[in-house]
Amino acid sequence: MGERIHRGPGLRASLFPLTGPLRFLLLSSFLIPLGSFMVLPFMSVFLHERLGMGLGTVGVVLAVASLVQFSGGIVGGALADRIGLRRTMVWALVVRTAGFTGLLLALRWPPLAVWALVLTCCGAALYLPANKAYLVHGVDDERRPAFLSAGNAALNAGMAVGPLIAGPFVLSSPGWLFAAVTTLFLAVTAGHARLPGTDGTHPTESKEPARPSLLAGVALLPFAANALAFYLYFHFQHFLAVYAVERASSAFYSVVLLLCFTLVIVVQPLASGLIRRMPYALALAVGFTGLAAGLAVLAAGTRAALLAGGALITLGDIVLFLKNDLEALRRSPRSDAVVFGQQRLAAGLGACASGVLGGQLYGLGERAGHTGWFWLLAAVQCLLLPPLLLTLRRRTARRPVPDGDHEGALTRDDTDGRIPGR
């Protein structure tokens, strides 16, 4: 008889007991997106209606901000290797707090809003790779998906609650809102300064070559798949606000976001073990099919379509985003922080392309009075572009991977061969 697949510990056994620093880090993973998403989801509406920017310009601004926020993660990962995880997180939060202070000042001088938005994205870029690496530091391979999923769940909980709190105030009383968010970030920054360090040696001491390039050891297929996934997903992220507010209200848009984030909070931790065991090719097929179905449903434009489309898109990205990270960790010899930074670079490239192209296409659809076609075109791309990854998959499948595994094969763990905490 064949050998039984090892399923590893359950979710509760994988996560507990949690140390004090990890409990604070998970709490921060809720509070930071809570503050951020009291502001950022409404930036397209804020820039378009409050500052009078055209949608094409708004798309370019959001593209630049997304590129900085995600692609800058590769710098954040390298910085964490250089100065340590805790110090990187603290400096990142200082930068992000300055950005939200800039948004407050922009109410007096509106052009500052664009630069303040970019500054907040710089802080996010520096923070997340160090945050994820700190969360899984010293955690064995089988428990890593559970810890990453718990962090994602806390992050999405904050992203869900933030718009609900801010929706009624972001256009009517933005001053008080920006001030409250700035105060929250000051408190979280102070808490991070009290976290213990994770490195027993000097941060620059490593088994890696001295000062390797930022892209050295990149896992090519997960990198490309992540870029494509974020390119397609950010059609939804960038432009749903304008689309939903026109057809319903800002409050209903907040409800759609709440549904999406609740699905991540509930489903991803429960499904993390299944996603870990899922063959990579199957995970890509399931994820991109979910994105395609959700984007197509959005084209109907009704409230029910907004809810159903958002749910389908979210289920697709639950599989894609977690599996791409796990596969990148498995394939790359670099430290966790650098791997997460490389994956953020891929995300940034995809999100930037989505903002630039999507903004122009959405603007054309708006002028023609048929914005539903924008979502149908995005859905078609979900079906046509992923097969291009098969060419890359065939190329990388010829190369040996850790432990003699084969591309997309079902293995005991997607992080086999990794050193815990690296």
Short mmCIF file of C-alpha atoms in Angstrom, two decimals:
data_model
loop_
_atom_site.label_atom_id
_atom_site.label_comp_id
_atom_site.label_asym_id
_atom_site.label_seq_id
_atom_site.Cartn_x
_atom_site.Cartn_y
_atom_site.Cartn_z
CA MET A 1 0.00 0.00 0.00
CA GLY A 2 1.14 3.56 -0.66
CA GLU A 3 2.50 5.65 2.11
CA ARG A 4 -0.12 7.83 3.80
CA ILE A 5 0.23 11.56 3.37
CA HIS A 6 1.30 13.25 6.57
CA ARG A 7 -1.29 15.94 7.36
CA GLY A 8 0.56 17.61 10.22
CA PRO A 9 -0.94 19.17 13.37
CA GLY A 10 -4.33 20.88 13.42
CA LEU A 11 -4.74 24.64 13.34
CA ARG A 12 -5.10 25.10 17.11
CA ALA A 13 -2.16 22.80 17.89
CA SER A 14 -0.04 24.63 15.31
CA LEU A 15 -0.64 28.10 16.78
CA PHE A 16 -0.70 27.64 20.56
CA PRO A 17 0.80 28.48 22.93
CA LEU A 18 1.67 31.97 21.69
CA THR A 19 4.37 34.05 23.34
CA GLY A 20 3.71 37.63 24.43
CA PRO A 21 5.63 39.18 21.51
CA LEU A 22 3.72 37.04 18.99
CA ARG A 23 0.39 38.00 20.57
CA PHE A 24 1.38 41.67 20.26
CA LEU A 25 2.50 41.15 16.68
CA LEU A 26 -0.84 39.54 15.77
CA LEU A 27 -2.67 42.40 17.51
CA SER A 28 -0.56 44.86 15.54
CA SER A 29 -1.37 42.92 12.38
CA PHE A 30 -4.97 43.89 13.12
CA LEU A 31 -4.41 47.49 14.27
CA ILE A 32 -2.10 48.56 11.43
CA PRO A 33 -4.50 47.65 8.58
CA LEU A 34 -7.39 48.93 10.72
CA GLY A 35 -5.83 52.39 10.64
CA SER A 36 -4.64 52.13 7.06
CA PHE A 37 -7.99 50.95 5.71
CA MET A 38 -9.82 53.76 7.42
CA VAL A 39 -8.18 55.82 4.67
CA LEU A 40 -6.65 53.90 1.75
CA PRO A 41 -9.70 52.13 0.23
CA PHE A 42 -11.33 55.52 -0.29
CA MET A 43 -8.33 57.21 -1.89
CA SER A 44 -9.68 56.76 -5.44
CA VAL A 45 -12.93 58.48 -4.41
CA PHE A 46 -11.05 61.07 -2.32
CA LEU A 47 -8.65 62.00 -5.14
CA HIS A 48 -11.40 61.97 -7.78
CA GLU A 49 -14.14 63.85 -5.92
CA ARG A 50 -12.33 65.89 -3.27
CA LEU A 51 -9.26 66.87 -5.32
CA GLY A 52 -10.91 66.74 -8.74
CA MET A 53 -8.42 64.39 -10.42
CA GLY A 54 -9.48 62.57 -13.60
CA LEU A 55 -9.76 58.80 -13.35
CA GLY A 56 -6.80 58.33 -15.68
CA THR A 57 -4.64 60.41 -13.33
CA VAL A 58 -6.07 58.63 -10.30
CA GLY A 59 -5.11 55.32 -11.90
CA VAL A 60 -1.52 56.48 -12.40
CA VAL A 61 -1.29 57.75 -8.80
CA LEU A 62 -2.63 54.45 -7.46
CA ALA A 63 -0.28 52.54 -9.74
CA VAL A 64 2.75 54.41 -8.41
CA ALA A 65 1.57 53.98 -4.82
CA SER A 66 1.00 50.25 -5.35
CA LEU A 67 4.39 49.85 -7.01
CA VAL A 68 6.08 51.52 -4.05
CA GLN A 69 4.05 49.64 -1.43
CA PHE A 70 4.64 46.19 -2.87
CA SER A 71 7.85 46.37 -4.87
CA GLY A 72 9.62 48.25 -2.11
CA GLY A 73 9.24 45.09 -0.05
CA ILE A 74 12.39 43.75 -1.66
CA VAL A 75 14.26 46.65 -0.05
CA GLY A 76 12.48 45.95 3.23
CA GLY A 77 13.62 42.33 3.16
CA ALA A 78 17.22 43.31 2.47
CA LEU A 79 17.11 45.96 5.21
CA ALA A 80 15.79 43.38 7.69
CA ASP A 81 18.76 41.15 6.85
CA ARG A 82 21.06 44.12 7.40
CA ILE A 83 19.76 45.74 10.62
CA GLY A 84 17.40 43.10 12.07
CA LEU A 85 13.66 42.46 12.01
CA ARG A 86 12.58 44.58 14.98
CA ARG A 87 14.50 47.69 13.96
CA THR A 88 13.20 47.43 10.41
CA MET A 89 9.61 47.27 11.65
CA VAL A 90 10.10 50.30 13.91
CA TRP A 91 11.63 52.45 11.16
CA ALA A 92 8.89 51.36 8.76
CA LEU A 93 6.21 52.46 11.21
CA VAL A 94 7.93 55.81 11.73
CA VAL A 95 7.81 56.40 7.97
CA ARG A 96 4.18 55.33 7.72
CA THR A 97 3.15 57.55 10.63
CA ALA A 98 4.79 60.49 8.85
CA GLY A 99 2.72 59.64 5.76
CA PHE A 100 -0.58 59.78 7.61
CA THR A 101 0.51 63.05 9.20
CA GLY A 102 1.07 64.31 5.65
CA LEU A 103 -2.50 63.35 4.69
CA LEU A 104 -3.75 65.45 7.59
CA LEU A 105 -1.67 68.42 6.42
CA ALA A 106 -2.89 67.86 2.84
CA LEU A 107 -6.32 69.11 3.85
CA ARG A 108 -4.69 72.56 3.89
CA TRP A 109 -2.44 71.95 0.88
CA PRO A 110 -4.08 69.30 -1.37
CA PRO A 111 -1.06 68.51 -3.62
CA LEU A 112 0.66 67.07 -0.55
CA ALA A 113 -1.89 64.21 -0.55
CA VAL A 114 -0.14 62.37 -3.37
CA TRP A 115 3.26 62.53 -1.68
CA ALA A 116 1.77 61.57 1.68
CA LEU A 117 0.10 58.55 0.07
CA VAL A 118 3.40 57.45 -1.44
CA LEU A 119 5.12 57.90 1.95
CA THR A 120 2.58 55.65 3.69
CA CYS A 121 3.22 53.06 0.98
CA CYS A 122 6.98 53.29 1.60
CA GLY A 123 6.36 52.41 5.25
CA ALA A 124 4.19 49.46 4.29
CA ALA A 125 6.88 48.23 1.89
CA LEU A 126 9.52 48.19 4.61
CA TYR A 127 7.27 46.69 7.27
CA LEU A 128 5.59 43.59 5.88
CA PRO A 129 8.59 41.35 4.97
CA ALA A 130 10.07 41.90 8.43
CA ASN A 131 6.68 41.34 10.05
CA LYS A 132 6.14 37.99 8.30
CA ALA A 133 9.70 36.86 9.00
CA TYR A 134 9.37 37.77 12.70
CA LEU A 135 6.08 35.85 12.88
CA VAL A 136 7.58 32.59 11.56
CA HIS A 137 11.02 32.99 13.17
CA GLY A 138 11.99 29.70 14.78
CA VAL A 139 8.71 28.03 13.75
CA ASP A 140 9.03 24.53 12.27
CA ASP A 141 7.98 23.91 8.68
CA GLU A 142 4.64 22.23 9.37
CA ARG A 143 3.40 25.11 11.55
CA ARG A 144 4.40 27.90 9.17
CA PRO A 145 1.23 27.90 7.03
CA ALA A 146 -0.87 28.23 10.21
CA PHE A 147 1.19 31.19 11.48
CA LEU A 148 1.14 32.93 8.09
CA SER A 149 -2.62 32.35 7.85
CA ALA A 150 -3.16 33.72 11.37
CA GLY A 151 -1.22 36.84 10.43
CA ASN A 152 -3.24 37.18 7.24
CA ALA A 153 -6.47 36.70 9.19
CA ALA A 154 -5.55 39.46 11.66
CA LEU A 155 -4.54 41.73 8.78
CA ASN A 156 -7.80 41.12 6.94
CA ALA A 157 -9.83 41.67 10.12
CA GLY A 158 -8.32 45.14 10.37
CA MET A 159 -8.92 45.74 6.67
CA ALA A 160 -12.57 44.73 7.15
CA VAL A 161 -13.31 46.92 10.18
CA GLY A 162 -11.42 50.02 8.99
CA PRO A 163 -13.76 50.95 6.10
CA LEU A 164 -16.84 50.33 8.26
CA ILE A 165 -15.59 52.86 10.80
CA ALA A 166 -14.38 55.41 8.28
CA GLY A 167 -17.00 55.16 5.52
CA PRO A 168 -19.32 57.89 6.88
CA PHE A 169 -16.45 60.29 7.66
CA VAL A 170 -13.79 59.99 4.95
CA LEU A 171 -15.34 62.68 2.75
CA SER A 172 -17.34 64.64 5.35
CA SER A 173 -14.83 64.84 8.25
CA PRO A 174 -11.42 63.68 6.98
CA GLY A 175 -9.46 65.84 9.43
CA TRP A 176 -10.59 63.98 12.54
CA LEU A 177 -10.15 60.69 10.73
CA PHE A 178 -6.56 61.36 9.66
CA ALA A 179 -5.70 62.61 13.16
CA ALA A 180 -7.09 59.44 14.77
CA VAL A 181 -5.14 57.21 12.38
CA THR A 182 -1.91 59.13 13.04
CA THR A 183 -2.38 58.70 16.82
CA LEU A 184 -3.00 54.97 16.40
CA PHE A 185 0.23 54.57 14.43
CA LEU A 186 2.22 56.47 17.05
CA ALA A 187 1.00 53.99 19.71
CA VAL A 188 1.76 50.92 17.60
CA THR A 189 5.25 52.24 16.80
CA ALA A 190 5.99 52.67 20.51
CA GLY A 191 4.89 49.07 21.15
CA HIS A 192 7.16 47.69 18.42
CA ALA A 193 10.13 49.46 19.97
CA ARG A 194 9.69 47.20 23.03
CA LEU A 195 9.70 43.89 21.10
CA PRO A 196 12.68 41.59 21.74
CA GLY A 197 15.16 41.05 18.93
CA THR A 198 15.17 37.75 17.05
CA ASP A 199 18.82 37.47 16.11
CA GLY A 200 21.35 35.92 18.43
CA THR A 201 24.17 37.20 16.25
CA HIS A 202 24.81 40.38 14.35
CA PRO A 203 22.11 40.76 11.66
CA THR A 204 24.62 40.76 8.83
CA GLU A 205 26.10 37.40 9.80
CA SER A 206 24.63 34.79 7.46
CA LYS A 207 25.41 31.64 5.54
CA GLU A 208 24.58 33.53 2.33
CA PRO A 209 27.30 35.18 0.20
CA ALA A 210 28.28 38.65 1.34
CA ARG A 211 25.77 41.24 0.10
CA PRO A 212 24.05 39.14 -2.60
CA SER A 213 21.90 40.99 -5.12
CA LEU A 214 18.28 41.65 -4.18
CA LEU A 215 17.00 39.17 -6.78
CA ALA A 216 19.57 36.44 -6.14
CA GLY A 217 17.87 33.10 -5.48
CA VAL A 218 14.45 34.31 -6.67
CA ALA A 219 11.93 31.50 -7.25
CA LEU A 220 10.99 32.32 -10.83
CA LEU A 221 7.62 30.60 -11.22
CA PRO A 222 6.09 31.75 -7.89
CA PHE A 223 7.45 35.24 -8.64
CA ALA A 224 5.75 35.36 -12.05
CA ALA A 225 2.54 33.79 -10.75
CA ASN A 226 2.37 36.33 -7.92
CA ALA A 227 2.85 39.24 -10.33
CA LEU A 228 0.05 37.98 -12.56
CA ALA A 229 -2.27 37.26 -9.63
CA PHE A 230 -1.84 40.76 -8.22
CA TYR A 231 -2.23 42.34 -11.66
CA LEU A 232 -5.63 40.68 -12.07
CA TYR A 233 -6.75 41.07 -8.43
CA PHE A 234 -5.96 44.79 -8.34
CA HIS A 235 -8.53 45.53 -11.03
CA PHE A 236 -10.91 44.75 -8.17
CA GLN A 237 -8.89 46.48 -5.46
CA HIS A 238 -8.27 49.75 -7.33
CA PHE A 239 -11.60 50.37 -9.02
CA LEU A 240 -14.34 48.66 -7.03
CA ALA A 241 -14.77 51.78 -4.86
CA VAL A 242 -15.71 54.02 -7.80
CA TYR A 243 -17.87 51.29 -9.36
CA ALA A 244 -19.71 50.34 -6.15
CA VAL A 245 -20.27 53.87 -4.81
CA GLU A 246 -21.90 54.87 -8.12
CA ARG A 247 -24.31 51.91 -8.02
CA ALA A 248 -24.96 51.65 -4.30
CA SER A 249 -23.22 53.77 -1.64
CA SER A 250 -19.98 54.06 0.29
CA ALA A 251 -21.67 52.17 3.14
CA PHE A 252 -22.54 49.25 0.84
CA TYR A 253 -19.00 49.27 -0.53
CA SER A 254 -17.84 48.84 3.06
CA VAL A 255 -20.18 45.85 3.40
CA VAL A 256 -18.64 44.24 0.29
CA LEU A 257 -15.17 44.71 1.76
CA LEU A 258 -16.37 43.28 5.08
CA LEU A 259 -17.60 40.13 3.33
CA CYS A 260 -14.32 39.71 1.46
CA PHE A 261 -12.15 40.18 4.52
CA THR A 262 -14.36 37.93 6.64
CA LEU A 263 -13.88 35.14 4.11
CA VAL A 264 -10.10 35.50 4.40
CA ILE A 265 -10.28 35.58 8.19
CA VAL A 266 -12.41 32.43 8.39
CA VAL A 267 -11.47 30.37 5.35
CA GLN A 268 -7.71 30.84 4.93
CA PRO A 269 -6.62 29.56 8.38
CA LEU A 270 -8.96 26.58 8.08
CA ALA A 271 -7.81 25.83 4.54
CA SER A 272 -4.09 26.50 5.10
CA GLY A 273 -3.23 22.81 5.50
CA LEU A 274 -5.19 21.87 2.37
CA ILE A 275 -3.54 24.68 0.40
CA ARG A 276 -0.11 23.52 1.62
CA ARG A 277 -0.75 19.98 0.35
CA MET A 278 -2.40 21.06 -2.92
CA PRO A 279 -0.26 20.53 -6.05
CA TYR A 280 1.00 23.89 -7.25
CA ALA A 281 -0.51 23.57 -10.75
CA LEU A 282 -3.92 22.79 -9.25
CA ALA A 283 -3.69 25.75 -6.87
CA LEU A 284 -2.97 28.09 -9.78
CA ALA A 285 -5.92 26.70 -11.77
CA VAL A 286 -8.34 27.01 -8.84
CA GLY A 287 -7.18 30.50 -7.92
CA PHE A 288 -7.29 32.07 -11.37
CA THR A 289 -10.67 30.43 -12.13
CA GLY A 290 -12.08 32.02 -8.98
CA LEU A 291 -10.77 35.44 -10.01
CA ALA A 292 -12.25 35.07 -13.51
CA ALA A 293 -15.68 34.07 -12.21
CA GLY A 294 -15.79 36.89 -9.66
CA LEU A 295 -14.74 39.61 -12.10
CA ALA A 296 -17.31 38.44 -14.65
CA VAL A 297 -20.09 38.54 -12.04
CA LEU A 298 -19.20 42.14 -11.10
CA ALA A 299 -20.14 43.24 -14.61
CA ALA A 300 -23.85 42.83 -13.73
CA GLY A 301 -23.52 45.85 -11.42
CA THR A 302 -26.29 44.90 -8.97
CA ARG A 303 -25.80 44.76 -5.21
CA ALA A 304 -26.06 40.97 -5.27
CA ALA A 305 -23.45 40.84 -8.05
CA LEU A 306 -21.09 43.05 -6.05
CA LEU A 307 -21.34 40.70 -3.07
CA ALA A 308 -21.07 37.47 -5.09
CA GLY A 309 -18.25 38.78 -7.29
CA GLY A 310 -16.26 39.96 -4.28
CA ALA A 311 -16.70 36.56 -2.60
CA LEU A 312 -15.50 34.60 -5.64
CA ILE A 313 -12.50 36.87 -6.14
CA THR A 314 -11.58 36.51 -2.48
CA LEU A 315 -11.75 32.71 -2.56
CA GLY A 316 -9.43 32.76 -5.57
CA ASP A 317 -6.88 35.03 -3.94
CA ILE A 318 -6.96 33.00 -0.69
CA VAL A 319 -5.49 30.08 -2.63
CA LEU A 320 -3.15 32.06 -4.92
CA PHE A 321 -1.49 34.39 -2.44
CA LEU A 322 -0.78 31.82 0.28
CA LYS A 323 0.35 29.09 -2.12
CA ASN A 324 2.69 31.42 -4.02
CA ASP A 325 4.37 32.48 -0.75
CA LEU A 326 4.75 28.89 0.45
CA GLU A 327 6.12 27.76 -2.89
CA ALA A 328 8.59 30.66 -2.98
CA LEU A 329 9.82 29.77 0.53
CA ARG A 330 10.28 26.16 -0.53
CA ARG A 331 12.25 26.94 -3.68
CA SER A 332 14.50 29.78 -2.58
CA PRO A 333 17.69 29.44 -0.49
CA ARG A 334 17.40 33.06 0.72
CA SER A 335 16.22 34.21 4.16
CA ASP A 336 12.50 34.46 4.86
CA ALA A 337 12.55 38.27 4.88
CA VAL A 338 14.27 38.41 1.47
CA VAL A 339 11.88 35.82 -0.01
CA PHE A 340 8.85 37.77 1.22
CA GLY A 341 10.44 40.93 -0.16
CA GLN A 342 10.92 39.33 -3.57
CA GLN A 343 7.29 38.22 -3.60
CA ARG A 344 6.25 41.76 -2.68
CA LEU A 345 8.26 43.04 -5.65
CA ALA A 346 6.26 40.73 -7.91
CA ALA A 347 3.04 41.95 -6.30
CA GLY A 348 4.06 45.56 -6.85
CA LEU A 349 4.83 45.06 -10.51
CA GLY A 350 1.42 43.45 -11.00
CA ALA A 351 -0.47 46.06 -9.00
CA CYS A 352 1.30 48.89 -10.84
CA ALA A 353 0.42 47.46 -14.24
CA SER A 354 -3.17 47.05 -13.07
CA GLY A 355 -3.38 50.69 -11.99
CA VAL A 356 -1.89 52.11 -15.19
CA LEU A 357 -3.81 49.94 -17.67
CA GLY A 358 -6.92 49.58 -15.56
CA GLY A 359 -7.26 53.31 -14.97
CA GLN A 360 -7.19 54.04 -18.68
CA LEU A 361 -9.64 51.23 -19.49
CA TYR A 362 -12.03 52.16 -16.68
CA GLY A 363 -11.93 55.78 -17.80
CA LEU A 364 -12.84 54.73 -21.34
CA GLY A 365 -15.69 52.60 -20.06
CA GLU A 366 -16.99 55.43 -17.91
CA ARG A 367 -16.98 57.88 -20.82
CA ALA A 368 -18.76 55.30 -22.99
CA GLY A 369 -21.28 54.55 -20.25
CA HIS A 370 -20.39 50.83 -20.11
CA THR A 371 -18.09 50.25 -17.13
CA GLY A 372 -19.35 46.66 -16.89
CA TRP A 373 -17.18 45.81 -19.90
CA PHE A 374 -14.13 46.67 -17.80
CA TRP A 375 -14.83 43.70 -15.51
CA LEU A 376 -15.55 41.34 -18.40
CA LEU A 377 -12.23 42.26 -20.03
CA ALA A 378 -10.44 41.57 -16.73
CA ALA A 379 -12.20 38.19 -16.47
CA VAL A 380 -11.08 37.24 -19.98
CA GLN A 381 -7.49 38.06 -19.01
CA CYS A 382 -7.80 35.67 -16.04
CA LEU A 383 -8.45 32.86 -18.51
CA LEU A 384 -5.98 33.83 -21.25
CA LEU A 385 -2.88 34.95 -19.33
CA PRO A 386 -2.30 32.09 -16.80
CA PRO A 387 -1.58 29.50 -19.56
CA LEU A 388 1.52 31.56 -20.37
CA LEU A 389 2.84 30.39 -16.99
CA LEU A 390 2.88 26.83 -18.36
CA THR A 391 5.83 27.79 -20.56
CA LEU A 392 7.70 29.04 -17.52
CA ARG A 393 6.62 25.95 -15.59
CA ARG A 394 8.08 23.64 -18.22
CA ARG A 395 11.37 25.55 -18.14
CA THR A 396 11.69 25.45 -14.36
CA ALA A 397 10.53 21.83 -14.17
CA ARG A 398 13.75 20.79 -15.91
CA ARG A 399 15.79 22.26 -13.09
CA PRO A 400 16.35 20.32 -9.86
CA VAL A 401 14.45 21.62 -6.84
CA PRO A 402 15.05 20.91 -3.13
CA ASP A 403 14.87 17.27 -2.07
CA GLY A 404 14.45 16.11 -5.66
CA ASP A 405 10.82 17.24 -5.71
CA HIS A 406 9.06 17.85 -9.02
CA GLU A 407 7.14 20.86 -10.16
CA GLY A 408 3.72 20.98 -8.55
CA ALA A 409 4.07 17.54 -6.95
CA LEU A 410 2.22 16.75 -3.74
CA THR A 411 4.81 16.82 -0.98
CA ARG A 412 4.75 16.49 2.77
CA ASP A 413 5.30 20.22 3.13
CA ASP A 414 5.79 23.16 0.81
CA THR A 415 8.76 24.26 2.92
CA ASP A 416 10.68 20.98 3.01
CA GLY A 417 14.40 21.56 3.15
CA ARG A 418 14.09 25.00 4.74
CA ILE A 419 15.86 25.89 7.95
CA PRO A 420 13.26 27.05 10.51
CA GLY A 421 13.59 30.77 11.12
CA ARG A 422 15.56 31.47 7.92
#
